[in-house]
JSON list of C-alpha atoms in Angstrom, two decimals:
[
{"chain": "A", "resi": 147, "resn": "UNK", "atom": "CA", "xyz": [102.45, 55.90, 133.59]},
{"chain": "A", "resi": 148, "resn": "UNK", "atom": "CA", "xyz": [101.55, 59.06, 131.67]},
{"chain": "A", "resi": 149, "resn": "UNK", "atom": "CA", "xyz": [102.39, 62.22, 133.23]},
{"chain": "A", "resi": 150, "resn": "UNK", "atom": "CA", "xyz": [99.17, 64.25, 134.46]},
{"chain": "A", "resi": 151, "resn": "UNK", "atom": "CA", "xyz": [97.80, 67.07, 131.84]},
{"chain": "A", "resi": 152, "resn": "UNK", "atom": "CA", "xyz": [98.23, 70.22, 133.94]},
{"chain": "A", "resi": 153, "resn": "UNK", "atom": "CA", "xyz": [96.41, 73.51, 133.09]},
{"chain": "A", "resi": 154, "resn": "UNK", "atom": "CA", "xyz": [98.98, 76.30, 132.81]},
{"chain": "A", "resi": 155, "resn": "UNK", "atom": "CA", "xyz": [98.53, 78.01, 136.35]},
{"chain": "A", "resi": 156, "resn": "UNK", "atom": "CA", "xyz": [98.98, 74.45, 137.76]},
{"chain": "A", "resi": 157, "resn": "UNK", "atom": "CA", "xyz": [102.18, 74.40, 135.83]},
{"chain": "A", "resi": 158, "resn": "UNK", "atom": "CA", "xyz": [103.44, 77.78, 136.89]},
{"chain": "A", "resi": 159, "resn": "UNK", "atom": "CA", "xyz": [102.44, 76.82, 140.89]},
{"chain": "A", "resi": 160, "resn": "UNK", "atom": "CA", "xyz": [104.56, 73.84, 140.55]},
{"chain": "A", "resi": 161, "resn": "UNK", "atom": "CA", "xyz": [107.54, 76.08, 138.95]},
{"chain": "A", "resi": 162, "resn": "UNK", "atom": "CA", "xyz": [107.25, 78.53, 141.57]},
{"chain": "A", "resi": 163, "resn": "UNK", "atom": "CA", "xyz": [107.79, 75.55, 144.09]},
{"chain": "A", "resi": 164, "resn": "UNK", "atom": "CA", "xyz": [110.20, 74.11, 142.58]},
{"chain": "A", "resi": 165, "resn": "UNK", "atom": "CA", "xyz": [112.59, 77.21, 142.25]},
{"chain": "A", "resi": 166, "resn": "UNK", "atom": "CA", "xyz": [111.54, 77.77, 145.64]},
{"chain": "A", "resi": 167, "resn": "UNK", "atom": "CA", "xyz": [112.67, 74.38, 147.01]},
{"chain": "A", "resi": 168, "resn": "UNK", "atom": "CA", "xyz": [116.02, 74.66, 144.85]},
{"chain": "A", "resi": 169, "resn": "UNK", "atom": "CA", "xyz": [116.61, 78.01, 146.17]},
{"chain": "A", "resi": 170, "resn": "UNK", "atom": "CA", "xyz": [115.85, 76.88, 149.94]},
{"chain": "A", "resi": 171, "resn": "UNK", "atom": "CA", "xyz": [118.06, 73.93, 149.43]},
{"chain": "A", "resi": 172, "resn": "UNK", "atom": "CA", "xyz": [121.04, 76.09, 147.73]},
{"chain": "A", "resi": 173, "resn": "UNK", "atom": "CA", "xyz": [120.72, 78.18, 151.01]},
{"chain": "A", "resi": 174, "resn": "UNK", "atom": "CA", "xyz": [121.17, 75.27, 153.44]},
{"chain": "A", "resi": 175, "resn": "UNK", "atom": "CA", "xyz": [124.16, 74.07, 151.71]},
{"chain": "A", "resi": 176, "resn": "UNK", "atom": "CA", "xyz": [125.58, 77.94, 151.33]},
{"chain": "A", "resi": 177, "resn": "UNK", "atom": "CA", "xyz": [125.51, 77.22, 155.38]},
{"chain": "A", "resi": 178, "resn": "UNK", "atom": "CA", "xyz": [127.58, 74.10, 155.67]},
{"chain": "A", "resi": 179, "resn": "UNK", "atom": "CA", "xyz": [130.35, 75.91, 153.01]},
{"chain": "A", "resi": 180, "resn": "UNK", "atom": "CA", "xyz": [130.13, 79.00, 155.16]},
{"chain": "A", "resi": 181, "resn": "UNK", "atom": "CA", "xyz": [131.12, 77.18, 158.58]},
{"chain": "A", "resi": 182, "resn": "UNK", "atom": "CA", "xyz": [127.91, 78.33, 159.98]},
{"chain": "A", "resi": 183, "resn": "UNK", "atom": "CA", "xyz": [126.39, 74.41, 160.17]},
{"chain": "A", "resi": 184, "resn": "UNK", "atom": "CA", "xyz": [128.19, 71.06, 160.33]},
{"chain": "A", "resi": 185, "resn": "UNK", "atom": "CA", "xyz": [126.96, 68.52, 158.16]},
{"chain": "A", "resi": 186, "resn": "UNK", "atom": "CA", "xyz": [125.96, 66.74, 161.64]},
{"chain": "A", "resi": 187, "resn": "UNK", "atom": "CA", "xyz": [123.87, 69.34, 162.35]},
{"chain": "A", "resi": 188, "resn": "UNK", "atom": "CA", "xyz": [122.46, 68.49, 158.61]},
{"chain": "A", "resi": 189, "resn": "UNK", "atom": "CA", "xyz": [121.55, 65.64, 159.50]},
{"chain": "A", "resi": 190, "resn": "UNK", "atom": "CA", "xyz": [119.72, 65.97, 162.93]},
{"chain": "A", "resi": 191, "resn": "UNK", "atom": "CA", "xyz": [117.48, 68.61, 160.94]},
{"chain": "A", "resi": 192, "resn": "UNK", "atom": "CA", "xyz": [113.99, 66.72, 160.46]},
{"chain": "A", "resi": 193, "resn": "UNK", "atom": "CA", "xyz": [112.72, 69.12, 157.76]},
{"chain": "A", "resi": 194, "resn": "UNK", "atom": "CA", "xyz": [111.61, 68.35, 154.13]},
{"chain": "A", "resi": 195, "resn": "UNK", "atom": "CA", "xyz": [114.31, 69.95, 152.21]},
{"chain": "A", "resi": 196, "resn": "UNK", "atom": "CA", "xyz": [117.17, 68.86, 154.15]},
{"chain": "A", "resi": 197, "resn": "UNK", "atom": "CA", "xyz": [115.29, 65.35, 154.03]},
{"chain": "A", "resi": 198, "resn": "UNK", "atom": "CA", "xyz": [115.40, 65.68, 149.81]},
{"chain": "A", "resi": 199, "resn": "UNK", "atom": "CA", "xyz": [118.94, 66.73, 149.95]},
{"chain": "A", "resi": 200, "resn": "UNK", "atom": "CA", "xyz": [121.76, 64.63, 148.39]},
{"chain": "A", "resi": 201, "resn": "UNK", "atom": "CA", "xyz": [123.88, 63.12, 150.69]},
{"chain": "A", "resi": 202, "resn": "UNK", "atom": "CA", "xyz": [126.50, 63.55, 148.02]},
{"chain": "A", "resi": 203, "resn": "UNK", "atom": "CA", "xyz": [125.39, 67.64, 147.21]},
{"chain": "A", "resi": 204, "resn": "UNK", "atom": "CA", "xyz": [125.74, 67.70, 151.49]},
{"chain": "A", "resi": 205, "resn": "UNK", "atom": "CA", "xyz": [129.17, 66.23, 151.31]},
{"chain": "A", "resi": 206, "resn": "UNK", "atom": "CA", "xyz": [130.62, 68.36, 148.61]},
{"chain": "A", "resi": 207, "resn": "UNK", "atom": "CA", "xyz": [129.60, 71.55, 150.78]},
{"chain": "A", "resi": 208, "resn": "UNK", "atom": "CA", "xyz": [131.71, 70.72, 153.14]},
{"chain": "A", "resi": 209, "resn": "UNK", "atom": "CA", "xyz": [135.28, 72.40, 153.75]},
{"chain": "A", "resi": 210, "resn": "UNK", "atom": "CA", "xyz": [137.92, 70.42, 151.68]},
{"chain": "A", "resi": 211, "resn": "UNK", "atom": "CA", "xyz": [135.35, 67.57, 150.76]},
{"chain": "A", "resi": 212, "resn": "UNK", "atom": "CA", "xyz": [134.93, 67.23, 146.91]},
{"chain": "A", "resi": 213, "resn": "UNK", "atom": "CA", "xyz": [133.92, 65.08, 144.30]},
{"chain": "A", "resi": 214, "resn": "UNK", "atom": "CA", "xyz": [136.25, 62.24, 144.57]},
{"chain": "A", "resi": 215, "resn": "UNK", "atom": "CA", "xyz": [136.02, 62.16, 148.58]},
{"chain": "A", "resi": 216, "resn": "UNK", "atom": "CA", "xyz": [132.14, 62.54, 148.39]},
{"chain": "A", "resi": 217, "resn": "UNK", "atom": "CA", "xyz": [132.66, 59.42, 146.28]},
{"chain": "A", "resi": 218, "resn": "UNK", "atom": "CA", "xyz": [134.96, 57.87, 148.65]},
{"chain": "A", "resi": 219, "resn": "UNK", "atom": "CA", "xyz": [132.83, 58.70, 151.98]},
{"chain": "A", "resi": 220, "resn": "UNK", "atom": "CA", "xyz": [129.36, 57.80, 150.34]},
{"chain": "A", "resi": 221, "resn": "UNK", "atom": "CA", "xyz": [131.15, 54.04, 149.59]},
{"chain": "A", "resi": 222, "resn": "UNK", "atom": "CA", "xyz": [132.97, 53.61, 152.79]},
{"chain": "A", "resi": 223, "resn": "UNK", "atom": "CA", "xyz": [129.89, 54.50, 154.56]},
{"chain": "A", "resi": 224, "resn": "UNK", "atom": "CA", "xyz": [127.47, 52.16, 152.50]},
{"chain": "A", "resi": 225, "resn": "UNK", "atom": "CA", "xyz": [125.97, 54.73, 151.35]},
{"chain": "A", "resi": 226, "resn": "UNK", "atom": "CA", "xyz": [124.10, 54.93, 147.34]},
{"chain": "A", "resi": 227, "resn": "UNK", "atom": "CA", "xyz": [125.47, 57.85, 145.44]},
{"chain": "A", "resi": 228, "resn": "UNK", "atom": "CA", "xyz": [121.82, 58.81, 144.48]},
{"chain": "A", "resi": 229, "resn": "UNK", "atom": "CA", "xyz": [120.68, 58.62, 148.55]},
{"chain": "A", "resi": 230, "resn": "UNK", "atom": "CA", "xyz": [118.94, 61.59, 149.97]},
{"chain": "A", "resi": 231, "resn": "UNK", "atom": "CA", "xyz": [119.52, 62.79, 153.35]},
{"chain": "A", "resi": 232, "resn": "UNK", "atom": "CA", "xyz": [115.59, 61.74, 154.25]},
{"chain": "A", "resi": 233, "resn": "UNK", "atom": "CA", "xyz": [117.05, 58.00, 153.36]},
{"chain": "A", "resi": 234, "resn": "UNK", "atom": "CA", "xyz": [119.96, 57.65, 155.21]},
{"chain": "A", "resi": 235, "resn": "UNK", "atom": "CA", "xyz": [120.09, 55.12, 158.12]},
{"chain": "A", "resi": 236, "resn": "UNK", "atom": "CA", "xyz": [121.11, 55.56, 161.46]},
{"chain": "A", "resi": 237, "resn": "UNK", "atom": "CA", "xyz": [124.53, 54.03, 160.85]},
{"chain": "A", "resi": 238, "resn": "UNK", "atom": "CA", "xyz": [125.19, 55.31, 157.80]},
{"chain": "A", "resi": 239, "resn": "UNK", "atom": "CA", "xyz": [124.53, 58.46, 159.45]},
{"chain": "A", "resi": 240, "resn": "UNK", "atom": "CA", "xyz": [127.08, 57.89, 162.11]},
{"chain": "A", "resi": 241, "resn": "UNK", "atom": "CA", "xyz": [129.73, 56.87, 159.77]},
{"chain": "A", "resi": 242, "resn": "UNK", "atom": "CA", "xyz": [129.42, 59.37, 157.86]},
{"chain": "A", "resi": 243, "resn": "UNK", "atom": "CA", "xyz": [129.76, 62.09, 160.62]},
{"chain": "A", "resi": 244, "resn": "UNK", "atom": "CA", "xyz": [132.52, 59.99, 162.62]},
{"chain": "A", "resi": 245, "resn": "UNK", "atom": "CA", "xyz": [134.45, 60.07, 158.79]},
{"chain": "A", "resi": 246, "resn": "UNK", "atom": "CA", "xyz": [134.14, 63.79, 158.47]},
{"chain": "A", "resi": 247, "resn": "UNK", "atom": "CA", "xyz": [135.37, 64.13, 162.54]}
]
């Protein structure tokens, strides 16, 4: 499928999103590294840009959690390393939360 032919304010809206939705999202997960949210309280949040979040971007943010035991986690959990937040299931959600306890 071809990609629609946008006119150039259509493609400047869609940038302004965009860097809006990055910077919104780099915000949230400024929280979780600052102590200020737990990554349960992540994922209770019903929003849209927690929802497009990476579980594994969420994971990293967290105190003392980095690549490797995102990695780990993610896999003992079930959980794809391309899943959003939005996808997770309920007990993927709780085992991810009851590893981080």
């Amino acid at each position: 499928m071809a990609l629609p032919v946008l006119t150039r304010a259509q493609r400047q809206a869609a940038l302004e999103k965009a860097a809006e939705a990055r910077a919104a999202r780099a915000a949230l997960l400024a929280k979780i590294k600052k102590g200020e949210m737990s990554f349960a309280d992540l994922l209770d949040r019903e929003d849209e840009i927690t929802k497009k979040t990476k579980v594994s971007q969420a994971l990293r943010a967290v105190k003392g959690v980095g690549p490797a035991k995102a990695n780990a986690l993610m896999e003992q959990a079930g959980v794809d390393p391309n899943r959003r937040i939005g996808g997770l299931g309920a007990q993927q959600r709780r085992k991810l939360v009851d590893a981080l306890s």
